[in-house]
PDB file of C-alpha atoms in Angstrom:
ATOM      1  CA  MET A  13      -4.060   1.706 -27.928  1.00  0.00           C
ATOM      2  CA  GLU A  14      -1.330   1.744 -25.368  1.00  0.00           C
ATOM      3  CA  LYS A  15      -2.653   1.884 -21.688  1.00  0.00           C
ATOM      4  CA  LYS A  16      -1.763   4.617 -19.355  1.00  0.00           C
ATOM      5  CA  TYR A  17      -0.724   3.981 -15.904  1.00  0.00           C
ATOM      6  CA  ARG A  18      -0.583   6.393 -13.006  1.00  0.00           C
ATOM      7  CA  PRO A  19       2.963   6.079 -11.101  1.00  0.00           C
ATOM      8  CA  ASN A  20       2.147   5.081  -7.387  1.00  0.00           C
ATOM      9  CA  VAL A  21       3.700   3.933  -4.370  1.00  0.00           C
ATOM     10  CA  ALA A  22       2.458   1.427  -1.936  1.00  0.00           C
ATOM     11  CA  ALA A  23       3.518   0.368   1.569  1.00  0.00           C
ATOM     12  CA  VAL A  24       3.607  -3.107   3.280  1.00  0.00           C
ATOM     13  CA  ILE A  25       3.666  -1.866   6.637  1.00  0.00           C
ATOM     14  CA  LEU A  26       4.925  -4.331   9.612  1.00  0.00           C
ATOM     15  CA  SER A  27       3.868  -3.535  13.014  1.00  0.00           C
ATOM     16  CA  SER A  28       6.561  -2.091  15.538  1.00  0.00           C
ATOM     17  CA  LYS A  29       6.775  -5.565  17.144  1.00  0.00           C
ATOM     18  CA  TYR A  30       8.625  -6.806  14.095  1.00  0.00           C
ATOM     19  CA  PRO A  31      10.765  -9.041  13.916  1.00  0.00           C
ATOM     20  CA  PHE A  32       9.401 -10.645  17.153  1.00  0.00           C
ATOM     21  CA  LYS A  33       5.915 -10.697  15.677  1.00  0.00           C
ATOM     22  CA  CYS A  34       5.190 -10.438  11.769  1.00  0.00           C
ATOM     23  CA  GLU A  35       1.896  -8.700  11.341  1.00  0.00           C
ATOM     24  CA  PHE A  36       0.896  -6.266   8.468  1.00  0.00           C
ATOM     25  CA  LEU A  37      -1.363  -3.185   8.447  1.00  0.00           C
ATOM     26  CA  VAL A  38      -4.300  -3.238   6.284  1.00  0.00           C
ATOM     27  CA  ALA A  39      -6.861  -0.560   6.080  1.00  0.00           C
ATOM     28  CA  ASN A  40     -10.550  -0.493   5.068  1.00  0.00           C
ATOM     29  CA  ARG A  41     -11.173   2.110   2.304  1.00  0.00           C
ATOM     30  CA  ILE A  42     -13.608   4.791   3.437  1.00  0.00           C
ATOM     31  CA  ASP A  43     -15.555   4.654  -0.006  1.00  0.00           C
ATOM     32  CA  LEU A  44     -15.917   0.857  -0.156  1.00  0.00           C
ATOM     33  CA  ASP A  45     -16.983  -1.275   2.684  1.00  0.00           C
ATOM     34  CA  GLN A  46     -14.941  -4.210   3.570  1.00  0.00           C
ATOM     35  CA  VAL A  47     -12.321  -3.572   0.838  1.00  0.00           C
ATOM     36  CA  TRP A  48      -8.880  -3.799   2.561  1.00  0.00           C
ATOM     37  CA  GLN A  49      -5.651  -2.878   1.153  1.00  0.00           C
ATOM     38  CA  PHE A  50      -2.162  -1.637   1.893  1.00  0.00           C
ATOM     39  CA  PRO A  51      -1.751   2.380   2.038  1.00  0.00           C
ATOM     40  CA  GLN A  52      -0.718   3.597  -1.388  1.00  0.00           C
ATOM     41  CA  GLY A  53      -0.849   6.711  -3.467  1.00  0.00           C
ATOM     42  CA  GLY A  54       0.328   8.780  -6.365  1.00  0.00           C
ATOM     43  CA  ILE A  55       3.745  10.107  -7.032  1.00  0.00           C
ATOM     44  CA  ASP A  56       3.679  13.784  -7.441  1.00  0.00           C
ATOM     45  CA  GLU A  57       5.777  15.687 -10.124  1.00  0.00           C
ATOM     46  CA  GLY A  58       9.394  16.036  -9.320  1.00  0.00           C
ATOM     47  CA  GLU A  59       8.784  13.675  -6.304  1.00  0.00           C
ATOM     48  CA  SER A  60      11.075  10.535  -5.852  1.00  0.00           C
ATOM     49  CA  PRO A  61       9.151   7.192  -4.929  1.00  0.00           C
ATOM     50  CA  GLN A  62      10.673   7.338  -1.270  1.00  0.00           C
ATOM     51  CA  GLU A  63       9.361  10.999  -1.036  1.00  0.00           C
ATOM     52  CA  ALA A  64       5.865  10.023  -2.249  1.00  0.00           C
ATOM     53  CA  LEU A  65       5.837   7.091   0.296  1.00  0.00           C
ATOM     54  CA  LEU A  66       6.482   9.042   3.268  1.00  0.00           C
ATOM     55  CA  ARG A  67       4.156  11.831   2.106  1.00  0.00           C
ATOM     56  CA  GLU A  68       1.309   9.374   1.318  1.00  0.00           C
ATOM     57  CA  LEU A  69       1.739   7.478   4.694  1.00  0.00           C
ATOM     58  CA  LYS A  70       1.440  10.918   6.467  1.00  0.00           C
ATOM     59  CA  GLU A  71      -1.700  11.760   4.397  1.00  0.00           C
ATOM     60  CA  GLU A  72      -3.416   8.227   4.708  1.00  0.00           C
ATOM     61  CA  ILE A  73      -2.455   6.913   8.316  1.00  0.00           C
ATOM     62  CA  GLY A  74      -1.235   9.944  10.149  1.00  0.00           C
ATOM     63  CA  THR A  75       2.244   8.966  10.402  1.00  0.00           C
ATOM     64  CA  ASN A  76       5.427   8.362   8.368  1.00  0.00           C
ATOM     65  CA  GLU A  77       7.360   7.278  11.264  1.00  0.00           C
ATOM     66  CA  VAL A  78       8.675   4.125   9.564  1.00  0.00           C
ATOM     67  CA  GLU A  79      11.916   2.606   8.893  1.00  0.00           C
ATOM     68  CA  ILE A  80      12.300   1.575   5.112  1.00  0.00           C
ATOM     69  CA  LEU A  81      13.367  -2.239   5.148  1.00  0.00           C
ATOM     70  CA  ASP A  82      13.495  -2.938   1.436  1.00  0.00           C
ATOM     71  CA  GLN A  83      11.501  -2.310  -1.924  1.00  0.00           C
ATOM     72  CA  HIS A  84      10.280  -4.699  -4.421  1.00  0.00           C
ATOM     73  CA  PRO A  85      12.833  -4.325  -7.688  1.00  0.00           C
ATOM     74  CA  GLU A  86      10.114  -4.160 -10.201  1.00  0.00           C
ATOM     75  CA  TRP A  87       7.332  -1.725 -10.881  1.00  0.00           C
ATOM     76  CA  ILE A  88       4.184  -3.638 -10.939  1.00  0.00           C
ATOM     77  CA  SER A  89       1.248  -2.553 -12.874  1.00  0.00           C
ATOM     78  CA  TYR A  90      -2.694  -3.315 -12.672  1.00  0.00           C
ATOM     79  CA  ASP A  91      -5.682  -2.477 -14.511  1.00  0.00           C
ATOM     80  CA  PHE A  92      -8.654  -0.745 -12.620  1.00  0.00           C
ATOM     81  CA  PRO A  93     -11.674  -2.883 -12.398  1.00  0.00           C
ATOM     82  CA  SER A  94     -14.515  -1.638 -14.791  1.00  0.00           C
ATOM     83  CA  GLY A  95     -16.385   1.221 -13.056  1.00  0.00           C
ATOM     84  CA  ALA A  96     -13.535   1.983 -10.597  1.00  0.00           C
ATOM     85  CA  ARG A  97     -12.274   5.266 -12.278  1.00  0.00           C
ATOM     86  CA  ALA A  98     -14.931   7.466 -10.968  1.00  0.00           C
ATOM     87  CA  SER A  99     -12.415   9.991  -9.362  1.00  0.00           C
ATOM     88  CA  LYS A 100     -11.297  12.745 -11.528  1.00  0.00           C
ATOM     89  CA  LYS A 101      -7.495  12.057 -10.964  1.00  0.00           C
ATOM     90  CA  MET A 102      -8.088   8.650 -12.149  1.00  0.00           C
ATOM     91  CA  TYR A 103     -10.338   9.071 -15.117  1.00  0.00           C
ATOM     92  CA  MET A 104      -7.164   9.524 -17.565  1.00  0.00           C
ATOM     93  CA  PHE A 105      -5.576   6.342 -16.458  1.00  0.00           C
ATOM     94  CA  ASP A 106      -6.212   2.718 -17.243  1.00  0.00           C
ATOM     95  CA  GLY A 107      -4.621   1.545 -13.896  1.00  0.00           C
ATOM     96  CA  GLN A 108      -1.512   2.159 -11.711  1.00  0.00           C
ATOM     97  CA  THR A 109       2.104   1.143 -11.795  1.00  0.00           C
ATOM     98  CA  GLN A 110       3.411   0.781  -8.243  1.00  0.00           C
ATOM     99  CA  LYS A 111       6.646   0.620  -6.447  1.00  0.00           C
ATOM    100  CA  TYR A 112       6.021  -1.358  -3.306  1.00  0.00           C
ATOM    101  CA  PHE A 113       8.169  -0.612  -0.001  1.00  0.00           C
ATOM    102  CA  LEU A 114       8.511  -2.909   2.977  1.00  0.00           C
ATOM    103  CA  VAL A 115       8.520  -0.749   6.144  1.00  0.00           C
ATOM    104  CA  ARG A 116       8.416  -1.121   9.893  1.00  0.00           C
ATOM    105  CA  LEU A 117       6.509   1.259  12.020  1.00  0.00           C
ATOM    106  CA  LYS A 118       9.007   2.778  14.423  1.00  0.00           C
ATOM    107  CA  PRO A 119       8.305   2.232  18.249  1.00  0.00           C
ATOM    108  CA  GLY A 120       5.850   4.828  19.467  1.00  0.00           C
ATOM    109  CA  ALA A 121       4.226   5.676  15.917  1.00  0.00           C
ATOM    110  CA  LYS A 122       0.756   6.455  16.267  1.00  0.00           C
ATOM    111  CA  ILE A 123      -1.768   5.581  13.542  1.00  0.00           C
ATOM    112  CA  ASN A 124      -4.549   8.279  13.014  1.00  0.00           C
ATOM    113  CA  LEU A 125      -6.945   7.874  10.261  1.00  0.00           C
ATOM    114  CA  ASN A 126      -8.544  10.958  10.885  1.00  0.00           C
ATOM    115  CA  THR A 127      -6.379  12.865   8.423  1.00  0.00           C
ATOM    116  CA  GLN A 128      -7.248  16.066   6.428  1.00  0.00           C
ATOM    117  CA  LYS A 129      -8.804  13.953   3.634  1.00  0.00           C
ATOM    118  CA  PRO A 130      -9.524  10.404   5.348  1.00  0.00           C
ATOM    119  CA  GLU A 131      -9.088   7.572   3.041  1.00  0.00           C
ATOM    120  CA  PHE A 132      -9.587   4.734   5.541  1.00  0.00           C
ATOM    121  CA  SER A 133     -12.282   3.962   8.058  1.00  0.00           C
ATOM    122  CA  LYS A 134     -10.518   1.371  10.109  1.00  0.00           C
ATOM    123  CA  TYR A 135      -7.177  -0.520  10.166  1.00  0.00           C
ATOM    124  CA  LYS A 136      -6.057  -3.871  11.594  1.00  0.00           C
ATOM    125  CA  PHE A 137      -2.935  -5.841  11.839  1.00  0.00           C
ATOM    126  CA  LEU A 138      -3.048  -9.451  10.117  1.00  0.00           C
ATOM    127  CA  ASN A 139      -0.527 -12.303   9.763  1.00  0.00           C
ATOM    128  CA  PHE A 140       0.712 -13.433   6.393  1.00  0.00           C
ATOM    129  CA  SER A 141      -2.140 -15.854   5.747  1.00  0.00           C
ATOM    130  CA  GLU A 142      -5.022 -13.436   6.885  1.00  0.00           C
ATOM    131  CA  VAL A 143      -3.636 -10.860   4.506  1.00  0.00           C
ATOM    132  CA  CYS A 144      -4.121 -13.254   1.647  1.00  0.00           C
ATOM    133  CA  ASN A 145      -7.548 -14.020   2.643  1.00  0.00           C
ATOM    134  CA  GLU A 146      -8.757 -10.281   3.437  1.00  0.00           C
ATOM    135  CA  ILE A 147      -7.356  -8.166   0.582  1.00  0.00           C
ATOM    136  CA  THR A 148      -9.495  -6.860  -2.239  1.00  0.00           C
ATOM    137  CA  HIS A 149      -9.843  -9.551  -4.915  1.00  0.00           C
ATOM    138  CA  PHE A 150      -8.216  -7.723  -7.992  1.00  0.00           C
ATOM    139  CA  LYS A 151      -4.998  -6.874  -6.105  1.00  0.00           C
ATOM    140  CA  LYS A 152      -4.454 -10.392  -4.631  1.00  0.00           C
ATOM    141  CA  PRO A 153      -2.180 -11.567  -7.348  1.00  0.00           C
ATOM    142  CA  ILE A 154       0.031  -8.391  -6.852  1.00  0.00           C
ATOM    143  CA  TYR A 155       0.123  -8.562  -3.142  1.00  0.00           C
ATOM    144  CA  MET A 156       1.065 -12.360  -3.228  1.00  0.00           C
ATOM    145  CA  LYS A 157       3.843 -11.548  -5.807  1.00  0.00           C
ATOM    146  CA  VAL A 158       5.176  -8.723  -3.461  1.00  0.00           C
ATOM    147  CA  LEU A 159       4.583 -10.642  -0.100  1.00  0.00           C
ATOM    148  CA  ASN A 160       6.393 -13.817  -1.510  1.00  0.00           C
ATOM    149  CA  TYR A 161       9.329 -11.694  -2.702  1.00  0.00           C
ATOM    150  CA  PHE A 162       9.904 -10.109   0.766  1.00  0.00           C
ATOM    151  CA  LYS A 163       9.465 -13.642   2.308  1.00  0.00           C
ATOM    152  CA  GLU A 164      12.009 -15.171  -0.116  1.00  0.00           C
ATOM    153  CA  LYS A 165      14.451 -12.449   0.933  1.00  0.00           C
ATOM    154  CA  GLY A 166      13.870 -13.523   4.429  1.00  0.00           C
ATOM    155  CA  TYR A 167      11.947 -10.669   5.871  1.00  0.00           C
ATOM    156  CA  ILE A 168       8.560 -12.425   6.517  1.00  0.00           C
TER     157      ILE A 168
END
């Protein structure tokens, strides 16, 4: 049986100190303690990936004041771990297919996790090697592929 993947965008967010300091925003999911990830979210009907990115950032971290630096050329798919499809919007999907964007927070952009429907309890900025250690295990190969792509292009 063919798997069904939910179209999704994900943001690799560099702090506004970039390029002088290369640090990435990761956030701790509100529903899972110590599960750190990049902000991400579904693409609504009729929405472009870039429109979804800006909407999701506003919904998840309270700001979409970012500069888009690049995007990964491929859509990257992953399967949900068993038992991870508890939410109603996910039950019909086997996983997600994601378009990753590399963005930089604009100077003065304010992170606010206390949004209308909070998804994260806290956030922090990490360097490249710390991101590799902190992120949730099943996304690690994807994150490494994406980060290494942006590194090869000279961004990080």
